[in-house]
């Protein structure tokens, strides 16, 4: 019991971040029109690509003779980058169409 | 100085993520929002590479490997994202999501290896002195990242395969129980490692890894295509949580912010989608839809009567002389890439003075908004798209409803047949219109595997064929009238 309380006070900041972010995430989504659900899912998908930062840290810390860590870390960096870059590009492509759609009625 | 600069960059990045998601919720600002979030991400990535210091104040090394990985990832990511067809967008999102999950799982694998050395050397002392707390906390985060990341990866790959038709539905008796047992075993193994720090920890760790991958596969396999949007959204939020685990592990606030943000937002989005289909998340999770539906489809099949066919020429006449036509697009339109032909038909009818609108069901296609994106690609204007409630008010005054490759979203069984798996799902009341023309490739049931009574109703006519081909013929026919 004591160790749990210690852990909580030791990680106070992190726990606050988690709680606040949960509410921010819910608030943001709650106001999205269903039309934008797919781009939003895709955008969120790109954002959880922040996991790439962990991959970079793993890679950067690995000793140069620890091949297992190097190879796994390298793979992780590649996969994380694909998630981030691919995610943002796909989202942009989807949204590009929404933009052209908005212009169309004005031209008429 | 450098490390506090990095903190600043992380704060900026976190704010851009929140603002980006916020802006993504309005059509006007959505694109900018996406770019802002991407900018924040770039700052965070390059900040980490150049400014990161570990506890001992050491800089990162292995720059060649890091940049090599980023360059390769950039090339693959950009190319695949640019080349993918609009119809294959949902699969692509699923696949990217799987990459993120795999990344999180790999991080856990490497970090466990580091931790393992500590464990081997000082396991006994840690346990004796009752000082295992910090190690256990680290282990907990590693295990969580591993399990969630692996499930997300395996599940996303299966979802990708199912959406592009490479993987068929597969389920066996007692699969729900099997899944639950599998999950319990995984959680049990994790608890065992964390609680007891056993000597053969690595063996159990890898067993949990393999079982998690297996669980991801069996978790998605039995779920029918109609539920794929929900599954992808759920896996998306899983990966968010897996990324947040990495944030815990390194005390990295930007990973924590981004991960939890997506985890929370994704979970809510998942619940919203479930609500649109009037099903509980638990129901989807256990995966009863795909398996259960087939038996019922067999039963209703026998009661079904005869359907009526209509040819292109008659369709052209009916549509050209109507006052108001509502088009109901579905996945068939996406598969056939018929959105441009559809828009052309709409323009042609407009020129003849026919009022044309589109009725978009919230779960039409394979993802919410799928039809909107598709029609937007063909420059269909915003005002023509109507959401379900609006459309349902308009059907009674509509002469012709043209259903293009949609099925479950117009199935009256959702209102009348309590035994139907989609019972209670709000549908488009196309039956209120005077004439209903259904374009499908065959009489086969839709993705949920349920027979559709609508096709046998007296007001309904079937127009078989690939949506694009049929629309093109229809356009030619109307022009010649």
Coordinates of C-alpha atoms in Angstrom, one line a residue:
Chain A
X1 CA 0.0 0.0 0.0
X2 CA 2.7 2.4 1.0
X3 CA 4.7 1.7 -2.2
X4 CA 1.6 2.5 -4.3
X5 CA 1.2 5.8 -2.5
X6 CA 4.9 6.5 -3.0
X7 CA 4.6 5.7 -6.7
X8 CA 1.7 8.1 -7.0
X9 CA 3.5 11.0 -5.3
X10 CA 6.6 10.2 -7.3
X11 CA 4.7 10.4 -10.6
X12 CA 2.4 13.1 -9.7
X13 CA 3.0 15.2 -12.9
X14 CA 2.5 12.2 -15.2
X15 CA -0.7 11.3 -13.5
X16 CA -2.0 14.8 -13.9
X17 CA -1.0 14.8 -17.6
X18 CA -2.9 11.5 -18.1
X19 CA -6.1 12.7 -16.4
X20 CA -6.1 16.0 -18.2
X21 CA -5.3 14.6 -21.6
X22 CA -8.1 12.0 -21.3
X23 CA -10.6 14.9 -20.9
X24 CA -9.0 17.0 -23.6
X25 CA -9.2 14.1 -26.0
X26 CA -12.8 13.4 -25.3
X27 CA -13.7 17.1 -25.5
X28 CA -12.1 17.5 -28.9
X29 CA -13.7 14.5 -30.5
X30 CA -17.1 15.2 -29.1
X31 CA -17.6 18.1 -31.5
X32 CA -16.5 16.6 -34.7
X33 CA -19.1 16.2 -37.5
X34 CA -19.3 12.7 -38.7
X35 CA -18.1 13.8 -42.2
X36 CA -14.7 14.4 -40.7
X37 CA -14.5 11.1 -38.8
X38 CA -12.2 9.3 -41.3
X39 CA -9.7 12.2 -41.6
X40 CA -9.8 12.6 -37.9
X41 CA -9.0 9.0 -37.3
X42 CA -6.2 9.2 -39.7
X43 CA -4.9 12.4 -38.1
X44 CA -5.0 10.8 -34.7
X45 CA -3.3 7.8 -36.2
X46 CA -0.4 10.0 -37.3
X47 CA -0.2 11.7 -33.9
X48 CA 0.2 8.5 -32.0
X49 CA 3.3 8.1 -34.2
X50 CA 5.1 10.1 -31.4
X51 CA 6.1 6.6 -30.4
X52 CA 8.9 7.2 -32.9
X53 CA 10.6 9.4 -30.3
X54 CA 10.9 6.3 -28.1
X55 CA 12.4 4.4 -31.0
X56 CA 14.9 7.2 -31.5
X57 CA 15.9 7.1 -27.9
X58 CA 16.3 3.3 -28.0
X59 CA 18.4 3.5 -31.1
X60 CA 20.5 6.4 -29.8
X61 CA 21.2 4.6 -26.5
X62 CA 22.1 1.3 -27.9
X63 CA 25.8 0.2 -27.5
X64 CA 27.4 -0.2 -30.9
X65 CA 28.1 -3.9 -30.3
X66 CA 24.6 -4.7 -29.2
X67 CA 23.3 -5.9 -32.5
X68 CA 19.9 -7.1 -31.2
X69 CA 19.1 -3.6 -29.9
X70 CA 20.5 -2.0 -33.0
X71 CA 18.5 -4.1 -35.4
X72 CA 15.2 -3.9 -33.4
X73 CA 15.7 -0.2 -32.8
X74 CA 16.4 0.4 -36.5
X75 CA 13.2 -1.5 -37.4
X76 CA 11.3 0.5 -34.8
X77 CA 12.6 3.8 -36.3
X78 CA 11.5 2.8 -39.8
X79 CA 8.1 1.6 -38.7
X80 CA 7.5 4.7 -36.5
X81 CA 8.5 7.0 -39.4
X82 CA 6.2 5.2 -41.8
X83 CA 3.4 5.7 -39.2
X84 CA 4.1 9.4 -38.8
X85 CA 4.9 10.4 -42.4
X86 CA 2.4 8.1 -44.0
X87 CA -0.3 9.1 -41.5
X88 CA 0.1 12.9 -42.1
X89 CA 0.3 12.5 -45.9
X90 CA -2.8 10.4 -46.1
X91 CA -4.7 12.8 -43.9
X92 CA -3.6 15.7 -46.0
X93 CA -4.7 13.9 -49.2
X94 CA -8.1 13.3 -47.7
X95 CA -8.5 16.9 -46.6
X96 CA -7.3 18.2 -49.9
X97 CA -10.6 17.0 -51.3
X98 CA -12.6 18.6 -48.7
X99 CA -11.0 21.9 -49.7
X100 CA -11.7 21.6 -53.4
X101 CA -15.3 20.7 -52.5
X102 CA -15.6 24.0 -50.5
X103 CA -14.4 26.0 -53.4
X104 CA -16.7 24.5 -56.0
X105 CA -19.9 26.3 -55.0
X106 CA -18.2 29.6 -54.8
X107 CA -17.1 29.4 -58.4
X108 CA -20.6 28.8 -59.7
Chain B
X1 CA 20.4 24.9 -21.9
X2 CA 20.0 22.3 -24.6
X3 CA 17.9 20.0 -22.4
X4 CA 15.5 22.9 -21.4
X5 CA 15.2 23.8 -25.1
X6 CA 14.1 20.3 -25.7
X7 CA 11.5 20.6 -23.0
X8 CA 10.2 23.8 -24.7
X9 CA 10.1 21.9 -28.0
X10 CA 8.1 19.1 -26.4
X11 CA 5.6 21.6 -24.9
X12 CA 5.2 23.2 -28.3
X13 CA 4.7 19.8 -29.9
X14 CA 2.1 18.8 -27.3
X15 CA 0.2 22.0 -27.9
X16 CA 0.2 21.5 -31.7
X17 CA -1.2 18.0 -31.2
X18 CA -4.1 19.4 -29.3
X19 CA -4.7 22.3 -31.6
X20 CA -4.2 20.1 -34.6
X21 CA -6.9 17.6 -33.5
X22 CA -9.2 20.5 -32.6
X23 CA -8.8 22.1 -36.0
X24 CA -9.4 18.7 -37.6
X25 CA -12.9 19.0 -36.3
X26 CA -13.9 21.8 -38.7
X27 CA -13.9 21.4 -42.5
X28 CA -12.4 24.9 -42.9
X29 CA -9.4 24.5 -40.7
X30 CA -8.9 20.7 -40.9
X31 CA -6.1 20.8 -43.4
X32 CA -4.2 23.4 -41.6
X33 CA -4.7 21.5 -38.4
X34 CA -3.1 18.4 -39.9
X35 CA -0.1 20.5 -41.0
X36 CA 0.3 22.1 -37.6
X37 CA 0.3 18.7 -35.9
X38 CA 2.8 17.5 -38.5
X39 CA 5.0 20.5 -37.8
X40 CA 4.9 19.9 -34.1
X41 CA 5.9 16.3 -34.7
X42 CA 8.9 17.3 -36.8
X43 CA 10.1 19.7 -34.1
X44 CA 9.7 16.9 -31.5
X45 CA 11.6 14.3 -33.6
X46 CA 14.5 16.5 -34.5
X47 CA 14.7 18.0 -31.1
X48 CA 15.0 14.5 -29.7
X49 CA 17.7 13.5 -32.1
X50 CA 19.9 16.5 -31.4
X51 CA 19.1 17.7 -27.9
X52 CA 18.2 14.5 -25.9
X53 CA 20.3 13.7 -22.9
X54 CA 19.9 10.6 -20.8
X55 CA 20.1 10.5 -17.0
X56 CA 23.9 10.6 -17.0
X57 CA 23.9 13.5 -19.5
X58 CA 25.1 11.5 -22.4
X59 CA 24.1 12.5 -25.9
X60 CA 22.5 10.0 -28.3
X61 CA 24.7 8.2 -30.7
X62 CA 24.2 5.9 -33.7
X63 CA 23.1 8.9 -35.8
X64 CA 23.8 7.0 -39.0
X65 CA 21.3 4.3 -38.0
X66 CA 18.7 6.8 -36.9
X67 CA 18.8 8.9 -40.0
X68 CA 19.0 5.8 -42.2
X69 CA 15.8 4.5 -40.5
X70 CA 14.0 7.9 -40.9
X71 CA 14.9 8.2 -44.5
X72 CA 13.7 4.7 -45.3
X73 CA 10.6 5.3 -43.3
X74 CA 9.9 8.6 -45.0
X75 CA 10.3 7.1 -48.5
X76 CA 8.1 4.1 -47.8
X77 CA 5.5 6.2 -45.9
X78 CA 5.2 9.0 -48.5
X79 CA 5.1 6.7 -51.5
X80 CA 2.5 4.4 -50.0
X81 CA 0.4 7.3 -48.8
X82 CA 0.6 9.1 -52.2
X83 CA -0.1 6.0 -54.3
X84 CA -2.9 4.5 -52.4
X85 CA -6.3 4.9 -54.1
X86 CA -9.1 6.7 -52.3
X87 CA -11.0 3.5 -51.9
X88 CA -8.1 1.8 -50.2
X89 CA -7.7 4.6 -47.6
X90 CA -9.2 2.7 -44.7
X91 CA -6.8 -0.2 -45.2
X92 CA -3.9 2.2 -45.4
X93 CA -4.8 3.9 -42.1
X94 CA -5.1 0.4 -40.6
X95 CA -1.7 -0.6 -41.9
X96 CA 0.0 2.7 -40.6
X97 CA -1.7 2.1 -37.3
X98 CA -0.2 -1.4 -37.2
X99 CA 3.3 0.1 -37.9
X100 CA 2.9 2.3 -34.8
X101 CA 1.9 -0.7 -32.7
X102 CA 4.8 -2.7 -33.9
X103 CA 7.1 0.2 -33.1
X104 CA 5.8 0.3 -29.5
X105 CA 6.2 -3.4 -29.2
X106 CA 9.8 -3.3 -30.5
X107 CA 10.7 -0.6 -28.0
X108 CA 9.4 -2.8 -25.2
X109 CA 11.5 -5.8 -26.6
X110 CA 14.7 -3.8 -26.5
X111 CA 14.0 -2.2 -23.1
X112 CA 13.3 -5.6 -21.7
X113 CA 16.6 -6.8 -22.8
X114 CA 18.3 -4.0 -21.0
X115 CA 16.3 -4.6 -17.9
X116 CA 17.0 -8.3 -18.1
X117 CA 20.7 -7.8 -17.3
X118 CA 19.8 -5.9 -14.2
X119 CA 17.4 -8.6 -13.3
X120 CA 19.9 -11.4 -13.7
X121 CA 22.5 -9.7 -11.6
X122 CA 20.5 -8.4 -8.7
X123 CA 17.2 -10.2 -8.7
X124 CA 17.7 -11.8 -5.3
X125 CA 19.0 -8.6 -3.7
X126 CA 16.0 -6.7 -5.0
X127 CA 13.6 -9.2 -3.7
X128 CA 15.4 -9.6 -0.3
X129 CA 15.6 -5.9 0.3
X130 CA 12.1 -5.3 -0.8
X131 CA 13.4 -2.7 -3.2
X132 CA 12.0 -4.2 -6.4
X133 CA 9.3 -1.4 -6.7
X134 CA 11.0 0.8 -9.4
X135 CA 12.0 -2.3 -11.4
X136 CA 8.5 -3.6 -11.2
X137 CA 7.0 -0.3 -12.3
X138 CA 9.3 -0.2 -15.3
X139 CA 8.5 -3.8 -16.1
X140 CA 4.8 -3.1 -15.8
X141 CA 5.1 -0.3 -18.4
X142 CA 7.2 -2.5 -20.7
X143 CA 4.8 -5.3 -20.5
X144 CA 1.8 -3.0 -21.2
X145 CA 3.6 -1.5 -24.2
X146 CA 4.5 -4.9 -25.5
X147 CA 1.0 -6.5 -25.1
X148 CA -1.0 -3.5 -26.4
X149 CA 1.5 -2.8 -29.2
X150 CA 1.5 -6.4 -30.4
X151 CA -2.3 -6.8 -30.3
X152 CA -2.6 -3.5 -32.2
X153 CA 0.0 -4.6 -34.8
X154 CA -1.4 -8.1 -35.4
X155 CA -5.0 -6.8 -35.3
X156 CA -4.3 -4.0 -37.8
X157 CA -2.6 -6.3 -40.3
X158 CA -5.6 -8.6 -40.1
X159 CA -8.0 -5.7 -40.5
X160 CA -6.0 -4.5 -43.5
X161 CA -6.1 -8.0 -45.1
X162 CA -9.8 -8.3 -44.5
X163 CA -10.6 -4.9 -46.0
X164 CA -8.7 -5.6 -49.2
X165 CA -10.2 -9.0 -49.4
X166 CA -7.0 -11.0 -48.8
X167 CA -8.2 -12.5 -45.6
X168 CA -11.6 -14.1 -45.2
X169 CA -13.8 -14.2 -42.2
X170 CA -12.8 -17.1 -40.0
X171 CA -14.4 -18.3 -36.8
X172 CA -14.8 -21.5 -34.9
X173 CA -17.0 -22.7 -32.1
X174 CA -16.1 -21.4 -28.7
X175 CA -13.9 -18.7 -30.2
X176 CA -15.2 -16.1 -27.7
X177 CA -14.1 -18.3 -24.8
X178 CA -10.8 -19.1 -26.5
X179 CA -10.2 -15.3 -26.9
X180 CA -11.1 -14.6 -23.3
X181 CA -8.9 -17.4 -22.0
X182 CA -6.0 -16.2 -24.2
X183 CA -6.3 -12.7 -22.9
X184 CA -6.4 -14.0 -19.3
X185 CA -3.3 -16.1 -19.9
X186 CA -1.5 -13.0 -21.3
X187 CA -2.5 -10.9 -18.3
X188 CA -1.6 -13.7 -16.0
X189 CA 1.9 -14.1 -17.5
X190 CA 2.4 -10.3 -17.3
X191 CA 1.3 -10.3 -13.6
X192 CA 3.6 -13.2 -12.9
X193 CA 6.7 -11.5 -14.3
X194 CA 5.9 -8.2 -12.6
X195 CA 4.9 -9.6 -9.3
X196 CA 7.4 -12.4 -8.8
X197 CA 10.4 -11.4 -11.0
X198 CA 10.9 -15.1 -11.9
X199 CA 14.3 -16.4 -12.9
X200 CA 13.1 -17.5 -16.4
X201 CA 11.5 -14.1 -17.0
X202 CA 12.7 -13.8 -20.6
X203 CA 11.0 -17.0 -21.6
X204 CA 7.7 -15.9 -20.1
X205 CA 8.2 -12.5 -21.7
X206 CA 8.6 -13.9 -25.2
X207 CA 5.6 -16.2 -24.6
X208 CA 3.5 -13.2 -23.7
X209 CA 4.7 -11.5 -26.8
X210 CA 3.8 -14.4 -29.1
X211 CA 0.4 -14.9 -27.4
X212 CA -0.3 -11.1 -27.8
X213 CA 0.3 -11.3 -31.5
X214 CA -2.0 -14.4 -31.6
X215 CA -4.6 -12.6 -29.6
X216 CA -4.5 -9.7 -32.1
X217 CA -5.2 -12.1 -34.9
X218 CA -8.0 -14.0 -33.2
X219 CA -9.5 -10.8 -31.9
X220 CA -10.1 -9.4 -35.4
X221 CA -10.5 -12.5 -37.5
X222 CA -14.1 -13.4 -36.6
X223 CA -15.4 -9.8 -36.9
X224 CA -17.3 -9.0 -40.0
X225 CA -16.4 -6.2 -42.4
X226 CA -19.3 -4.1 -41.2
X227 CA -17.5 -3.8 -37.9
X228 CA -14.1 -3.0 -39.4
X229 CA -14.4 0.8 -38.9
X230 CA -15.0 0.2 -35.2
X231 CA -12.1 -2.2 -34.9
X232 CA -9.7 0.1 -36.7
X233 CA -10.7 3.0 -34.5
X234 CA -10.3 0.8 -31.4
X235 CA -6.9 -0.4 -32.5
X236 CA -6.0 3.2 -33.2
X237 CA -6.7 4.1 -29.6
X238 CA -4.8 1.0 -28.5
X239 CA -1.7 2.2 -30.3
X240 CA -2.2 5.6 -28.6
X241 CA -2.0 3.9 -25.2
X242 CA 1.0 1.8 -26.3
X243 CA 2.8 5.1 -27.3
X244 CA 1.9 6.5 -23.9
X245 CA 3.5 3.5 -22.3
X246 CA 6.7 4.6 -24.0
X247 CA 6.1 8.0 -22.5
X248 CA 6.0 6.5 -19.0
X249 CA 9.1 4.5 -19.7
X250 CA 11.3 7.4 -20.6
X251 CA 9.4 10.0 -18.6
X252 CA 8.8 11.7 -22.0
X253 CA 5.9 14.1 -21.7
X254 CA 5.3 14.6 -25.4
X255 CA 4.9 10.8 -26.0
X256 CA 2.6 10.7 -23.0
X257 CA 0.5 13.7 -24.2
X258 CA 0.2 12.5 -27.8
X259 CA -0.5 8.9 -26.8
X260 CA -3.1 9.5 -24.2
X261 CA -4.8 12.2 -26.3
X262 CA -5.2 9.7 -29.2
X263 CA -6.1 6.9 -26.7
X264 CA -8.9 8.9 -25.3
X265 CA -10.1 10.5 -28.5
X266 CA -9.9 7.1 -30.3
X267 CA -11.9 5.4 -27.6
X268 CA -14.7 8.0 -27.8
X269 CA -14.7 7.8 -31.6
X270 CA -15.1 4.0 -31.3
X271 CA -18.0 4.4 -28.9
X272 CA -19.7 6.9 -31.2
X273 CA -19.4 4.5 -34.1
X274 CA -20.9 1.7 -32.1
X275 CA -23.8 4.0 -31.2
X276 CA -24.4 4.7 -34.8
X277 CA -24.8 0.9 -35.3
X278 CA -26.8 0.6 -32.1
X279 CA -24.4 -2.0 -30.6
X280 CA -22.4 -2.1 -27.5
X281 CA -18.6 -2.0 -27.7
X282 CA -18.5 -5.3 -25.7
X283 CA -20.6 -6.9 -28.4
X284 CA -18.1 -5.9 -31.1
X285 CA -15.1 -6.9 -28.9
X286 CA -16.3 -10.4 -28.4
X287 CA -16.7 -10.6 -32.1
X288 CA -20.1 -12.1 -32.4
X289 CA -21.3 -10.3 -35.5
X290 CA -19.6 -12.1 -38.4
X291 CA -20.1 -15.6 -37.0
X292 CA -23.7 -15.2 -35.7
X293 CA -25.0 -13.4 -38.7
X294 CA -24.5 -16.2 -41.2
X295 CA -26.9 -18.7 -39.5
X296 CA -29.6 -16.1 -39.5
X297 CA -29.0 -15.2 -43.1
X298 CA -29.7 -18.8 -43.9
X299 CA -33.0 -18.8 -42.2
X300 CA -34.5 -15.7 -43.7
X301 CA -33.3 -16.8 -47.1
X302 CA -36.1 -19.3 -47.5
X303 CA -38.8 -16.8 -46.8
X304 CA -37.5 -14.4 -49.4
X305 CA -39.6 -14.1 -52.5
X306 CA -38.7 -13.1 -56.1
X307 CA -36.9 -10.0 -57.0
X308 CA -37.6 -7.8 -60.0
X309 CA -35.0 -6.8 -62.5
X310 CA -34.9 -3.5 -64.4
X311 CA -32.7 -2.7 -67.4
X312 CA -30.6 0.4 -68.1
X313 CA -33.1 1.9 -70.6
X314 CA -36.0 1.8 -68.2
X315 CA -33.9 3.1 -65.4
X316 CA -32.8 6.0 -67.6
X317 CA -36.4 6.9 -68.4
X318 CA -37.5 6.7 -64.8
X319 CA -34.7 8.9 -63.6
X320 CA -34.8 11.4 -66.4
X321 CA -38.4 12.2 -65.9
X322 CA -38.4 12.2 -62.1
X323 CA -38.6 15.4 -60.1
X324 CA -36.4 14.3 -57.3
X325 CA -33.7 11.6 -57.1
X326 CA -31.8 10.6 -54.1
X327 CA -28.6 8.5 -54.5
X328 CA -27.6 6.2 -51.7
X329 CA -23.9 5.3 -52.1
X330 CA -22.3 2.4 -50.4
X331 CA -19.2 0.3 -50.4
X332 CA -20.0 -1.0 -53.9
X333 CA -19.5 2.6 -55.2
X334 CA -16.1 2.7 -53.6
X335 CA -15.0 -0.7 -55.0
X336 CA -16.1 0.2 -58.5
X337 CA -14.4 3.6 -58.3
X338 CA -17.6 5.0 -59.6
X339 CA -17.7 8.3 -57.8
X340 CA -16.8 10.4 -61.0
X341 CA -19.5 8.6 -63.1
X342 CA -21.9 9.2 -60.2
X343 CA -21.1 12.9 -60.2
X344 CA -21.5 13.1 -64.0
X345 CA -24.9 11.4 -63.7
X346 CA -25.9 14.0 -61.1
X347 CA -24.9 16.9 -63.3
X348 CA -26.7 15.4 -66.3
X349 CA -29.9 15.0 -64.3
X350 CA -29.5 18.5 -62.9
X351 CA -29.3 19.9 -66.4
X352 CA -32.6 18.2 -67.1
X353 CA -34.1 19.9 -64.1
X354 CA -34.1 16.9 -61.8
X355 CA -33.2 17.6 -58.2
X356 CA -30.5 15.2 -57.1
X357 CA -29.2 14.6 -53.6
X358 CA -27.1 12.1 -51.8
X359 CA -28.1 10.3 -48.6
X360 CA -25.2 9.4 -46.5
X361 CA -25.6 6.8 -43.8
X362 CA -23.2 7.3 -40.9
X363 CA -21.6 3.9 -41.4
X364 CA -21.9 3.6 -45.2
X365 CA -18.7 2.2 -46.7
X366 CA -16.0 0.9 -44.5
X367 CA -15.4 3.9 -42.3
X368 CA -17.5 6.8 -41.1
X369 CA -17.1 9.6 -43.7
X370 CA -15.9 7.1 -46.3
X371 CA -18.6 8.2 -48.7
X372 CA -18.0 11.9 -48.1
X373 CA -14.4 11.6 -48.9
X374 CA -15.1 9.6 -52.0
X375 CA -17.7 11.9 -53.3
X376 CA -15.6 14.9 -52.4
X377 CA -12.9 13.5 -54.7
X378 CA -15.4 13.7 -57.6
X379 CA -16.2 17.3 -56.7
X380 CA -19.7 16.6 -55.5
X381 CA -20.7 19.8 -53.7
X382 CA -21.3 19.8 -50.0
X383 CA -24.9 20.9 -50.1
X384 CA -25.9 17.9 -52.0
X385 CA -24.9 15.5 -49.2
X386 CA -27.6 14.8 -46.7
X387 CA -27.1 13.1 -43.4
X388 CA -29.5 10.3 -42.4
X389 CA -32.1 12.3 -40.5
X390 CA -32.4 14.9 -43.2
X391 CA -32.6 12.3 -45.9
X392 CA -35.3 10.3 -44.1
X393 CA -37.5 13.4 -44.0
X394 CA -37.1 13.8 -47.8
X395 CA -37.7 10.3 -48.9
X396 CA -41.5 10.6 -48.9
X397 CA -41.3 13.4 -51.5
X398 CA -38.7 11.5 -53.6
X399 CA -39.5 9.9 -56.9
X400 CA -36.5 7.6 -57.3
X401 CA -34.0 6.3 -54.9
X402 CA -30.9 4.9 -56.6
X403 CA -28.9 2.6 -54.3
X404 CA -25.3 2.2 -55.4
X405 CA -23.7 -0.8 -53.7
X406 CA -25.2 -0.1 -50.3
X407 CA -27.0 -2.9 -48.5
X408 CA -27.1 -3.2 -44.7
X409 CA -27.7 0.6 -44.2
X410 CA -31.0 0.3 -46.1
X411 CA -32.1 -3.1 -44.7
X412 CA -35.6 -2.9 -43.3
X413 CA -34.8 -5.9 -41.0
X414 CA -33.1 -3.4 -38.8
X415 CA -36.5 -2.0 -37.9
X416 CA -38.8 -5.0 -38.2
X417 CA -36.9 -8.1 -37.4
X418 CA -35.8 -8.4 -33.7
X419 CA -33.8 -11.5 -34.5
X420 CA -31.6 -9.7 -37.1
X421 CA -28.1 -8.9 -35.9
X422 CA -28.5 -5.4 -37.1
X423 CA -31.9 -4.9 -35.4
X424 CA -32.2 -1.5 -33.9
X425 CA -29.6 0.1 -36.2
X426 CA -30.9 3.3 -37.6
X427 CA -31.4 2.9 -41.4
X428 CA -32.2 5.1 -44.4
X429 CA -36.0 4.7 -45.0
X430 CA -35.7 4.4 -48.7
X431 CA -39.0 2.5 -48.8
X432 CA -40.9 5.8 -48.3
X433 CA -39.9 6.9 -51.8
X434 CA -42.0 6.0 -54.9
X435 CA -39.5 3.8 -56.7
X436 CA -36.3 2.2 -55.5
X437 CA -33.6 1.0 -57.9
X438 CA -30.9 -1.1 -56.4
X439 CA -27.6 -1.4 -58.2
X440 CA -25.6 -4.4 -57.0
X441 CA -23.2 -6.9 -58.6
X442 CA -25.4 -9.9 -57.5
X443 CA -28.0 -11.0 -55.1
X444 CA -25.3 -11.9 -52.5
X445 CA -25.9 -10.4 -49.1
X446 CA -23.9 -7.5 -48.0
X447 CA -20.8 -7.4 -45.8
X448 CA -22.7 -8.2 -42.6
X449 CA -23.9 -11.3 -44.3
X450 CA -27.5 -10.6 -43.8
X451 CA -30.3 -11.1 -46.4
X452 CA -32.0 -7.9 -47.4
X453 CA -35.8 -8.0 -47.6
X454 CA -35.8 -4.6 -49.4
X455 CA -34.8 -6.3 -52.6
X456 CA -38.0 -8.3 -52.7
X457 CA -40.4 -5.5 -52.1
X458 CA -42.8 -4.5 -54.8
X459 CA -41.4 -1.0 -55.2
X460 CA -37.9 -2.3 -55.6
X461 CA -36.1 -3.1 -58.9
X462 CA -32.7 -4.6 -59.2
X463 CA -30.1 -3.3 -61.6
X464 CA -27.3 -5.7 -61.6
X465 CA -23.7 -4.9 -62.6
X466 CA -20.6 -3.1 -61.6
X467 CA -21.5 0.4 -60.4
X468 CA -19.1 2.3 -62.7
X469 CA -20.2 0.4 -65.8
X470 CA -23.9 0.7 -65.0
X471 CA -23.6 4.5 -64.3
X472 CA -21.7 5.0 -67.6
X473 CA -24.3 3.2 -69.5
X474 CA -27.0 5.1 -67.7
X475 CA -25.4 8.4 -68.6
X476 CA -25.2 7.4 -72.3
X477 CA -28.8 6.3 -72.2
X478 CA -30.1 9.5 -70.6
X479 CA -28.1 11.6 -73.1
X480 CA -29.8 9.8 -75.9
X481 CA -33.3 10.4 -74.6

